[in-house]
Coordinates of C-alpha atoms and ligand atoms in Angstrom, one line a residue:
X247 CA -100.8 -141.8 32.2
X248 CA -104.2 -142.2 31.9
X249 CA -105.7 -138.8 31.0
X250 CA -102.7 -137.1 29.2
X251 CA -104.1 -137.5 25.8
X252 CA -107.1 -135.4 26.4
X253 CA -106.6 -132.7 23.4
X254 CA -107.2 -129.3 26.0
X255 CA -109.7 -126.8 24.9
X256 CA -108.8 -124.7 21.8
X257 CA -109.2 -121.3 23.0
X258 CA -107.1 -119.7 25.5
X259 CA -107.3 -121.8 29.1
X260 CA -107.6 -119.1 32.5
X261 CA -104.1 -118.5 33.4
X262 CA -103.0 -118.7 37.1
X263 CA -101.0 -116.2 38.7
X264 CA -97.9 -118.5 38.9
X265 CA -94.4 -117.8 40.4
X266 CA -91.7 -118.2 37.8
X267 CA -89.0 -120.8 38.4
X268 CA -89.1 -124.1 39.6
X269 CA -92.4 -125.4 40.7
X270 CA -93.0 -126.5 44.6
X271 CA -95.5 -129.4 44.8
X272 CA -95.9 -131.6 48.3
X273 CA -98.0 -134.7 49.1
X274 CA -100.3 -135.7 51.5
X275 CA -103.4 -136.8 52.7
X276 CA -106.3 -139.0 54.8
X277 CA -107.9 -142.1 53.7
X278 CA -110.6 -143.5 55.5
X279 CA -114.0 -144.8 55.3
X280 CA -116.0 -144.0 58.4
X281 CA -119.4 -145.7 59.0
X282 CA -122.1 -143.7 61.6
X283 CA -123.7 -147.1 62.6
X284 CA -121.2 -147.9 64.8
X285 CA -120.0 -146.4 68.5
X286 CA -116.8 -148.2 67.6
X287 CA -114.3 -144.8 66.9
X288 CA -111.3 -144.9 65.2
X289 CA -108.5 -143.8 67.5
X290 CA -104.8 -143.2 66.4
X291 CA -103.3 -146.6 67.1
X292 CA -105.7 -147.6 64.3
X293 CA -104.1 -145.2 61.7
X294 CA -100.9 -146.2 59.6
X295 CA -98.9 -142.4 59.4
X296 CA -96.5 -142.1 56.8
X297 CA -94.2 -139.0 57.7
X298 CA -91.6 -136.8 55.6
X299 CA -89.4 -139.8 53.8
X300 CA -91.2 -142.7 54.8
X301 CA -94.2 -140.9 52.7
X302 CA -92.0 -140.5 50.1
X303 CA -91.1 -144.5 50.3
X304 CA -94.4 -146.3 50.1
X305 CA -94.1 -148.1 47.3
X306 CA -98.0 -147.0 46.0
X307 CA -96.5 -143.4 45.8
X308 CA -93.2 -144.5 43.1
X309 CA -94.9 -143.2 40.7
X310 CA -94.1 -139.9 41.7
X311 CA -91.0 -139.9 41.2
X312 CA -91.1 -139.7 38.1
X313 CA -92.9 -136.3 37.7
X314 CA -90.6 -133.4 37.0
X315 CA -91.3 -132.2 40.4
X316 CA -90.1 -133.6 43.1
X317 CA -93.6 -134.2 45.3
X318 CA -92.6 -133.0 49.0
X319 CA -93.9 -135.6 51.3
X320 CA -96.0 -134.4 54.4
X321 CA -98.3 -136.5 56.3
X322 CA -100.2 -139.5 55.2
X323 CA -102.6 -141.3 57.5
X324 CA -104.2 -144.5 56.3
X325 CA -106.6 -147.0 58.2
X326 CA -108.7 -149.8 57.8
X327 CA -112.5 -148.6 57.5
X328 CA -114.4 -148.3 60.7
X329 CA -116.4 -146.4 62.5
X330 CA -116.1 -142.1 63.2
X331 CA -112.5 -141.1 63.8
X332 CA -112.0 -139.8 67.6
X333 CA -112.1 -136.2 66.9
X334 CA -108.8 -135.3 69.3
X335 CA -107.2 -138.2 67.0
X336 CA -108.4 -136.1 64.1
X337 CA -107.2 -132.8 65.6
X338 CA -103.6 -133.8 65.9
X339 CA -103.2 -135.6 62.4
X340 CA -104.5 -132.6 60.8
X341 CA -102.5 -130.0 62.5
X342 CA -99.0 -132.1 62.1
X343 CA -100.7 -132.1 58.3
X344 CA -101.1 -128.3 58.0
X345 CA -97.6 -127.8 60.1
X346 CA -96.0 -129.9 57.7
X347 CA -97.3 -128.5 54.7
X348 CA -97.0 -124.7 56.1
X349 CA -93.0 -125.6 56.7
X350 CA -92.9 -126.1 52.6
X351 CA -94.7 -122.8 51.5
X352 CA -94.6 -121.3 49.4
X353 CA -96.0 -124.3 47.4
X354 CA -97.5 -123.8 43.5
X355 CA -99.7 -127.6 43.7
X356 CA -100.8 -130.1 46.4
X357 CA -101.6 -133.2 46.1
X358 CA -104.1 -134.8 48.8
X359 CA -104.9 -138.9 48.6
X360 CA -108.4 -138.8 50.1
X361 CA -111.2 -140.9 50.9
X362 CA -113.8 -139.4 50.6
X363 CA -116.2 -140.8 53.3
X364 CA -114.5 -140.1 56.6
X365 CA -116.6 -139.2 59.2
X366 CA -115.3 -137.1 62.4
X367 CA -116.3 -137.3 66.0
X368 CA -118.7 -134.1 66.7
X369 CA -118.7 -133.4 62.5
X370 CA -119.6 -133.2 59.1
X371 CA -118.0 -133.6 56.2
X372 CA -114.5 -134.3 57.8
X373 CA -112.9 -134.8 54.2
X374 CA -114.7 -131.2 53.8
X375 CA -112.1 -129.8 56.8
X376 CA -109.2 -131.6 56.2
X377 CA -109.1 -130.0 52.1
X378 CA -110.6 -126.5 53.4
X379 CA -108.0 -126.3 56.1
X380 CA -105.0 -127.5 53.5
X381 CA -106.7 -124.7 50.8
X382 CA -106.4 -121.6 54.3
X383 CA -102.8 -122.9 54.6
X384 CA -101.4 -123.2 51.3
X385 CA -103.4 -120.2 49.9
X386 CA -105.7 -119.4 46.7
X387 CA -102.8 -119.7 43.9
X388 CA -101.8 -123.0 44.6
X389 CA -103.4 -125.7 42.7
X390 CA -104.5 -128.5 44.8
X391 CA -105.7 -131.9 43.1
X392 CA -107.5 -135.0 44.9
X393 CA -107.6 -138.4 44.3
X394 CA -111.0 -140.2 45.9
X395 CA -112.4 -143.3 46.5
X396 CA -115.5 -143.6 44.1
X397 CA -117.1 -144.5 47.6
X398 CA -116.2 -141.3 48.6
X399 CA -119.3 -138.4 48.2
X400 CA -118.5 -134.7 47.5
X401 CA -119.9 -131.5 49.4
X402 CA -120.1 -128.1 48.3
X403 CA -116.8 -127.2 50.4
X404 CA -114.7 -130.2 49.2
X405 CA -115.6 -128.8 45.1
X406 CA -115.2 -125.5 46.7
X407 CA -111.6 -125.9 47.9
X408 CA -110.1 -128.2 45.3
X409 CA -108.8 -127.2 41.6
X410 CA -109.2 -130.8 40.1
X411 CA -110.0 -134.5 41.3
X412 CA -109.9 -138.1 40.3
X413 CA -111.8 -140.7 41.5
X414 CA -111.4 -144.7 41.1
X415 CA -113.5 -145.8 37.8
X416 CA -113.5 -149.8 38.7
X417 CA -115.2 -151.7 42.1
X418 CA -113.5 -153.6 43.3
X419 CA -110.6 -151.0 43.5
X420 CA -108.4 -152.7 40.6
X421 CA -107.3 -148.6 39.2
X422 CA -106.0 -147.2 42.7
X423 CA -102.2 -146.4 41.1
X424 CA -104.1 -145.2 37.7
X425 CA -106.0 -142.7 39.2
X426 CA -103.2 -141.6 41.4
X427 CA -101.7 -141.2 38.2
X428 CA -104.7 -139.5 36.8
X429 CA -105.0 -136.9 39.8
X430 CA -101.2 -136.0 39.2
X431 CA -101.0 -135.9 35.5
X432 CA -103.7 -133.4 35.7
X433 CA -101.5 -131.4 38.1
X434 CA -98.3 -131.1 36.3
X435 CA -100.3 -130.4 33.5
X436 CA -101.9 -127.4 34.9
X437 CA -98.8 -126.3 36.6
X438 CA -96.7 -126.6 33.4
X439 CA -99.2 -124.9 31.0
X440 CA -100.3 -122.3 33.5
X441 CA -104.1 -123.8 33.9
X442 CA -106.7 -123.0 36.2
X443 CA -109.4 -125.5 35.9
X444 CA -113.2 -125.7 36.2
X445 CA -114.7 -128.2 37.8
X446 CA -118.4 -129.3 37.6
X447 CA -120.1 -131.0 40.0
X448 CA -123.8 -132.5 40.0
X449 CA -124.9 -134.2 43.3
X450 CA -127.2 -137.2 42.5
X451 CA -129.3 -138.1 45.3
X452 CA -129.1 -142.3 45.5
X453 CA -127.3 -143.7 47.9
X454 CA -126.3 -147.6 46.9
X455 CA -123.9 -150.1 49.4
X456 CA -120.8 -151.2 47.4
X457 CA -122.5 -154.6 46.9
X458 CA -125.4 -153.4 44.5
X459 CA -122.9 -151.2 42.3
X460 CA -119.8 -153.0 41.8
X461 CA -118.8 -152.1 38.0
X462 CA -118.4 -155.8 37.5
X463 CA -122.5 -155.9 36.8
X464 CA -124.8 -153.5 35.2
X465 CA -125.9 -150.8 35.4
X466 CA -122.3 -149.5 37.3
X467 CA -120.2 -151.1 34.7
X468 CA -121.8 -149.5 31.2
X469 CA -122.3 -146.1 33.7
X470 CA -118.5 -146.6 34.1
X471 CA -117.3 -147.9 30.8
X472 CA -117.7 -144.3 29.2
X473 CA -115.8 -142.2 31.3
X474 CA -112.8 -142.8 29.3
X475 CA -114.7 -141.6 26.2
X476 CA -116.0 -139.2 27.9
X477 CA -112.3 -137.5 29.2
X478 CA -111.4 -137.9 25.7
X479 CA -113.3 -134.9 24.9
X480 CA -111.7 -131.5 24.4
X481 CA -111.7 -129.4 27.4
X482 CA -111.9 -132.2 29.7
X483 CA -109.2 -133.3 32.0
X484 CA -110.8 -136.0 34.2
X485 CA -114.4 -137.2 34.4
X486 CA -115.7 -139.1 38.0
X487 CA -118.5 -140.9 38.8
X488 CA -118.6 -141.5 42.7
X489 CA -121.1 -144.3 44.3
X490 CA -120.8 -142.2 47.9
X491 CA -121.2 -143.8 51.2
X492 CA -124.6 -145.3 52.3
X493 CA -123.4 -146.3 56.3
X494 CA -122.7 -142.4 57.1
X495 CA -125.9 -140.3 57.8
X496 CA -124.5 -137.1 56.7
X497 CA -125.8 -134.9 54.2
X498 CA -122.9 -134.7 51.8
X499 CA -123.8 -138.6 51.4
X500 CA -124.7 -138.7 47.9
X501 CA -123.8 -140.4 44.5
X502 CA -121.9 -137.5 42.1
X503 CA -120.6 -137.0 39.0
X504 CA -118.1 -134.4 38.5
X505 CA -115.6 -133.1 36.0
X506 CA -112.6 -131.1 35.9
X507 CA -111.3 -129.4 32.6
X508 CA -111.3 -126.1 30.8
X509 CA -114.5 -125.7 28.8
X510 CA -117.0 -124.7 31.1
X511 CA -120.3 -125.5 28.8
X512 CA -118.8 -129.2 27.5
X513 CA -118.0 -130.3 31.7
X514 CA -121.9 -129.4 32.2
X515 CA -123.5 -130.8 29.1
X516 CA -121.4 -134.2 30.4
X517 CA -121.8 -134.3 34.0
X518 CA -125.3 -133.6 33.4
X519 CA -125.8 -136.3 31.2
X520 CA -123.6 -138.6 33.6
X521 CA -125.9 -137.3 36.8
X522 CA -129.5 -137.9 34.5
X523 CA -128.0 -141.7 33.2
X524 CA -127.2 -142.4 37.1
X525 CA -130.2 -141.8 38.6
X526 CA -132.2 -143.2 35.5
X527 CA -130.5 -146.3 36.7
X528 CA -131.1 -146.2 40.4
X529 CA -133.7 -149.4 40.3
X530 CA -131.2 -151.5 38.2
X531 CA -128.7 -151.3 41.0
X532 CA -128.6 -155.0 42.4
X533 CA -126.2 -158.0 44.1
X534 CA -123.8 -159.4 41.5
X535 CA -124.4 -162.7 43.6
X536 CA -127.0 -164.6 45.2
X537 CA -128.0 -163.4 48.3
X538 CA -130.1 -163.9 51.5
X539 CA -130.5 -164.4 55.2
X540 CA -127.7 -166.1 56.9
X541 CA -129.2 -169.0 57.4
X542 CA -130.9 -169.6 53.6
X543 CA -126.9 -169.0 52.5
X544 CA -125.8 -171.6 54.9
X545 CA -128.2 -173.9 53.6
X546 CA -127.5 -173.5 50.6
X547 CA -123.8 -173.9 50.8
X548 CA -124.3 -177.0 52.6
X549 CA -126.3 -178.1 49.7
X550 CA -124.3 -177.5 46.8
X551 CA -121.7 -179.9 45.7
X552 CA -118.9 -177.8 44.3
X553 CA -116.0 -176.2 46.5
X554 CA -114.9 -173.6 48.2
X555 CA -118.3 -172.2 48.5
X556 CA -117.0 -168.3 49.9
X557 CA -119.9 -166.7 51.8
X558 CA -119.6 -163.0 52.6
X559 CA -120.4 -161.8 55.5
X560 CA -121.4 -158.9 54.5
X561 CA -122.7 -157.2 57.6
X562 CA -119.5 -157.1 59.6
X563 CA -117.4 -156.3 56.5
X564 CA -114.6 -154.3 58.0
X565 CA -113.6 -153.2 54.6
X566 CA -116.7 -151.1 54.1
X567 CA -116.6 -149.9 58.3
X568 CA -118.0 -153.4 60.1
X569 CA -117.1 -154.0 63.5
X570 CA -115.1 -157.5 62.6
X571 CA -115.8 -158.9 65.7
X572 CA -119.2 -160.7 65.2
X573 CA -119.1 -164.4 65.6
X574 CA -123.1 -164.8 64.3
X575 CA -121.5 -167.6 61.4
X576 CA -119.9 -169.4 63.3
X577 CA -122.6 -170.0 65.8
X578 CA -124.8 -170.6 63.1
X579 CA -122.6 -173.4 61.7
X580 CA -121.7 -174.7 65.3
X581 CA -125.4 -174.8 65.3
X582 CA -126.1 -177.2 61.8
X583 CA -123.0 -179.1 62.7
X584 CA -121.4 -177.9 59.5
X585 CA -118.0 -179.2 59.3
X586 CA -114.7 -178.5 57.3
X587 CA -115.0 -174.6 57.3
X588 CA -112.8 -171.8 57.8
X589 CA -114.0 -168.2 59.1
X590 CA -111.4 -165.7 57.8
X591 CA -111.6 -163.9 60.6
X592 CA -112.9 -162.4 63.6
X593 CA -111.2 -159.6 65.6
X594 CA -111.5 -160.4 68.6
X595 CA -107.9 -159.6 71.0
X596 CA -108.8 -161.8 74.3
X597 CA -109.7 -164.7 72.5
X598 CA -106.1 -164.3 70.6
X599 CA -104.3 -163.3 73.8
X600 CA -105.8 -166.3 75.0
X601 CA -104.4 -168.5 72.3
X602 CA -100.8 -167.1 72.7
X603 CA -100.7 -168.2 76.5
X604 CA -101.2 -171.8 75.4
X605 CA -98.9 -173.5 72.7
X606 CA -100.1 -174.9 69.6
X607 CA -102.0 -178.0 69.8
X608 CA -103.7 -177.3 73.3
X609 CA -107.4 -177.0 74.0
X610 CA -108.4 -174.5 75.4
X611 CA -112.2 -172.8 76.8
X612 CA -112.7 -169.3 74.6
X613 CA -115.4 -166.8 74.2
X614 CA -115.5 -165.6 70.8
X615 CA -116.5 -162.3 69.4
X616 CA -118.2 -159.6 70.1
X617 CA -115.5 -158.0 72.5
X618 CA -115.2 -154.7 70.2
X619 CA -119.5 -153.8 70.5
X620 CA -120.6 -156.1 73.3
X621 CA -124.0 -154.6 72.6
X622 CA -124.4 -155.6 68.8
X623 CA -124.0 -159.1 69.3
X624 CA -123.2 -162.5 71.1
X625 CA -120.3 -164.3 71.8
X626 CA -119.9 -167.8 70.9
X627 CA -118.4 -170.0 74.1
X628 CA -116.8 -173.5 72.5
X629 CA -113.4 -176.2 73.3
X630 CA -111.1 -174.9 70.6
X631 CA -108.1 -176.5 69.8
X632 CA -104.9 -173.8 68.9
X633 CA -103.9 -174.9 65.2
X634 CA -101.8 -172.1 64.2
X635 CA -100.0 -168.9 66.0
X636 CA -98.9 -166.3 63.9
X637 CA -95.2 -164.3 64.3
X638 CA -95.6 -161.8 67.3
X639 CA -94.5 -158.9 65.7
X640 CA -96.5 -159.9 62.2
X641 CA -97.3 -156.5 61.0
X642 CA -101.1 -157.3 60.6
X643 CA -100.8 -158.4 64.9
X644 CA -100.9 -161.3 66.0
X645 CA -103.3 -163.9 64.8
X646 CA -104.3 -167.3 66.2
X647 CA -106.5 -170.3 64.2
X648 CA -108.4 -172.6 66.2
X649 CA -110.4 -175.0 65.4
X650 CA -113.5 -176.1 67.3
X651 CA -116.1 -179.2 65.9
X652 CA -114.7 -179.0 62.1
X653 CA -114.9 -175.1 61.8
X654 CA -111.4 -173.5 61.5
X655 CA -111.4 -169.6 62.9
X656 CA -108.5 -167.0 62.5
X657 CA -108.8 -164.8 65.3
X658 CA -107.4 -161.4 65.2
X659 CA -105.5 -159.2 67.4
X660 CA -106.6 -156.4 64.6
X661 CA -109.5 -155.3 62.8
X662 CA -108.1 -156.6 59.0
X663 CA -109.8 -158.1 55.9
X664 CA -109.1 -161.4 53.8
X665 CA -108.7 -160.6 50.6
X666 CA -105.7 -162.2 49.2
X667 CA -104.4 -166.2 49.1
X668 CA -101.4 -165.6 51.3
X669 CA -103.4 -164.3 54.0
X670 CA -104.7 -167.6 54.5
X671 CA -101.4 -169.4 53.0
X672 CA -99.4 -167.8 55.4
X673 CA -100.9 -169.0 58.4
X674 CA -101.0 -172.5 57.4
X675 CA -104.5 -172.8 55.5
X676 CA -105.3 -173.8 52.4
X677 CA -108.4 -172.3 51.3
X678 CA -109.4 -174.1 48.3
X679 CA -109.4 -177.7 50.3
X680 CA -112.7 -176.7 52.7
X681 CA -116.3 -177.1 51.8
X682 CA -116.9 -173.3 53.0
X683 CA -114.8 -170.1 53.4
X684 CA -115.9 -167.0 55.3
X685 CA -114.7 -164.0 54.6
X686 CA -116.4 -161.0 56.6
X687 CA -116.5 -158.9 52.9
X688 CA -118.9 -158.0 50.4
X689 CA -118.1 -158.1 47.0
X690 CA -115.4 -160.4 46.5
X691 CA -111.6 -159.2 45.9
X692 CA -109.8 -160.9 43.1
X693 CA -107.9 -163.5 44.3
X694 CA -110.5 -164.7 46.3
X695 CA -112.8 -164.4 44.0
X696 CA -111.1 -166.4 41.2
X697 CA -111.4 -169.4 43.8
X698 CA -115.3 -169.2 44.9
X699 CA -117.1 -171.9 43.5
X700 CA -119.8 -170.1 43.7
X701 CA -120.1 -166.7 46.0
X702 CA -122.9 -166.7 48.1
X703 CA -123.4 -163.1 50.4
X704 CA -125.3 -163.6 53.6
X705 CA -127.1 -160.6 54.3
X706 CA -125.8 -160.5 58.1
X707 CA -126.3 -157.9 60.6
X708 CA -123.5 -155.4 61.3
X709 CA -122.6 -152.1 60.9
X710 CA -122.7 -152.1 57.8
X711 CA -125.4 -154.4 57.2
X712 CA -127.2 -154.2 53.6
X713 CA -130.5 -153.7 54.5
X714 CA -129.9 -150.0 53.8
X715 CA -133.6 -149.3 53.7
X716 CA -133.9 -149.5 57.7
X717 CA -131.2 -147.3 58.5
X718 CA -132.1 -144.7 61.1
X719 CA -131.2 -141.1 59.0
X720 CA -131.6 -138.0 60.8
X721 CA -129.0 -135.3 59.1
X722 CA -129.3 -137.3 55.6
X723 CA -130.8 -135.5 52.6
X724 CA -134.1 -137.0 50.8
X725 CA -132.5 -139.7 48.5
X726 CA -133.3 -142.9 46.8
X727 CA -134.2 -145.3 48.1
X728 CA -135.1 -143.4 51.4
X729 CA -137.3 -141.7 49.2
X730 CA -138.5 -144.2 47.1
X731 CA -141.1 -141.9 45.5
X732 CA -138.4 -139.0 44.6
X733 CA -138.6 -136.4 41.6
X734 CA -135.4 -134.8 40.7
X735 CA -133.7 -133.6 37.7
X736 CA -130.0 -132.8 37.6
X737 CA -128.3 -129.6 38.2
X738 CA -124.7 -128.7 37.7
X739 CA -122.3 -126.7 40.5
X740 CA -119.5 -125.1 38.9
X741 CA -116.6 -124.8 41.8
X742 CA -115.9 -121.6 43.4
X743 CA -112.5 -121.7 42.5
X744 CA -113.2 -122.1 38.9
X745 CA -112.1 -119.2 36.8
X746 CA -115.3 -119.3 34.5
X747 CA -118.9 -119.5 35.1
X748 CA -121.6 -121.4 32.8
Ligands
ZN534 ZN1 -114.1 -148.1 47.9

């Protein structure tokens, strides 16, 4: 319970204009990450929608049972990264959202899980409606909270609407269920000791990918490391530091710091200092790994002795928004005659429709990739033999491995990542016997990064390639590195809701 220790300030915290008896708290939520790059849009068959008491039975969200409020469960809706959501897809899960919620008012807290870098079809700052229109619906005395993403990025209307937020501290995500914890703790806290909170929010203008500011390496992990000190303060209930979202060109798309707590002066003096140590930092940001053109990392790969070498590609890394369905490695192996690989995966459903028409152990004639953004990239034609068909109603869809001259290749029916040893165990692979794993990712995930001997990241095309500097911006605000040559000095934005000014 990560933040319940903070001592709270020691004179009188605002009071809110609480109901007596017992208190009404409901759950619920969007989490997406939505890059711009791509025409690919994110339709409802892509979403996972937890309703009413399945919500209330996702095992992530246990936890809340044991609050002394029951959490009423609304509408979550959950999908893999990709590109801009289909805005009538975003119309109807955010009015069964608000429908939901209105059918519990009154309510004294809401929680939302967010994001924090979906884009919308025809909009900004989508995360910016979703809380706005959950703040019009539940009204101004309820206390809503917000866990984010720390590659989520804040606007002026998301601080505006919210009471308190949390966002993940580690990257890769290892804190998801802490800061869950974090968001909620700060809730019932609030609720029970009849808190309104400031928060304080200072938008730093640097815009890094994922890759260059994992808190694995410097300077993300010591700018990380202290936010637990730094919560420990009195008068602070939760201290974020957000990366933001590089592959959205929208102006909320910034790096921020921003705290929540009851001392109005002690949040600015910190999130000031947080927001000046960020963006004194901006040109240490770099790859934990070793890096280059695809075919220098193939190269290489080939050339090292040791095994698995795991190359990311990191352009078409559905994870951060990529396409998935880019067959560029594998033509570039096909090409060297590169043997005893496996490419974990590509999407790419008439290539696995194909598969499942044939039995295992046939040969058949398949086009592969680029069947999702036929104008991104090339398909790969090749003889592939069917190795492996996955159960037809696996929950991930179906997948198929082939195998054509020495490279293995799970083909998807859906856009999903790689990051764990049963996704490879369970369709009869064994990752750590081949010379080479792909894994359309950037930094690694645990598991698979435990095994890579070493981790080489090709810097691949995609939508979300890494060559940030040549992306086309046109509603973006001046940032590093857009603007290499950038002056700035923080400022603090205390939250319209917040019961005190600095
Ligand atoms: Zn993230």
């Amino acid at each position: 319970m990560a933040a319940m220790g903070a001592p709270l300030a020691s004179f009188a915290a605002p009071q809110t204009g609480r109901r007596t008896g017992p208190k009404r708290v409901a759950v619920g939520g969007i989490r997406i990450e939505c890059s711009t790059y791509t025409p690919i849009l994110t339709r409802m068959e892509d979403f996972t929608v937890s309703r009413g008491q399945a919500l209330a039975d996702v095992p992530f969200f246990s936890m809340l049972k044991k609050y002394p409020y029951r959490f009423q469960p609304t509408l979550l809706a959950d999908a893999v990264p990709g590109g801009a959501v289909e805005a009538s897809t975003y119309q109807k899960l955010k009015s069964e959202f608000l429908d939901r919620v209105n059918a519990l008012l009154p309510l004294d807290g809401l929680y939302l899980a967010m994001h924090g870098a979906m884009s919308v079809e025809g909009m900004q700052d989508g995360d910016g409606d979703w809380i706005a229109s959950a703040r019009e619906v539940v009204g101004k005395d309820c206390l809503i909270t917000a866990s984010f993403d720390l590659h989520g990025s804040l606007s002026r209307r998301i601080i505006d609407n919210l009471d308190m937020l949390s966002a993940y501290r580690t990257a890769p995500h290892l804190d998801r269920e802490q800061t869950t914890q974090r968001a909620c703790n700060m809730l019932v806290r609030c609720l029970d000791q009849h808190i309104r909170p400031t928060m304080v929010w200072s938008p730093i203008p640097v815009l890094m990918p994922g890759e260059r500011s994992s808190t694995r390496y410097q300077p993300a992990k010591r700018l990380w490391a202290q936010l637990p000190a730094v919560n420990a303060h009195p008068g602070v209930l939760d201290a974020s530091l957000l990366v933001g979202y590089v592959w959205a060109d929208e102006p909320k798309c910034t790096a921020s710091a921003v705290l929540t707590g009851t001392q109005p002066a002690v949040l600015r003096k910190y999130v000031l200092s947080l927001a000046q140590q960020y963006w004194d930092a901006r040109k240490e940001f770099q790859f934990g790994v070793p890096t280059g053109p695809l075919d220098e990392v193939i190269e290489k790969a080939v050339s090292l002795q040791p095994h698995p070498v795991v190359i990311s590609d990191s352009g078409d890394n559905p994870t951060a928004g990529g396409t998935d369905d880019r067959a560029d490695v594998l033509a570039a192996l096909l090409k060297r005659h590169v043997r005893n690989v496996v490419i974990a995966g590509i999407c790419d459903k008439p290539a696995t429709d194909a598969c499942y028409r044939v039995s295992v152990g046939r040969t058949l004639p398949l086009s592969i990739g680029a069947t999702l953004d036929p104008k991104a990239s090339k398909p790969v034609h090749a003889n592939a033999r069917v190795r492996f068909l996955s159960h037809m109603d696996d929950p991930l869809g179906r997948q198929a491995v082939i195998e054509t001259a020495g490279v293995s290749v799970v083909l998807t029916e859906r856009r999903r990542p790689f990051h764990h040893i049963y996704d490879f165990t369970s369709l009869g692979l064994d990752p750590a016997k081949f010379k080479m794993i792909v894994v359309k990712a950037g930094y690694l995930e645990p598991e698979i990064n435990k095994i890579a001997n070493p981790n080489l990241m090709a810097l691949s095309g995609g939508a979300v390639d890494q060559d940030i500097i040549h992306l086309s911006n046109y509603h973006r605000i001046p940032s590093y590195p857009f603007q290499p040559n950038l002056k700035w000095k923080p400022f603090a934005v205390v939250s319209a809701r917040s019961p005190q000014q600095t």
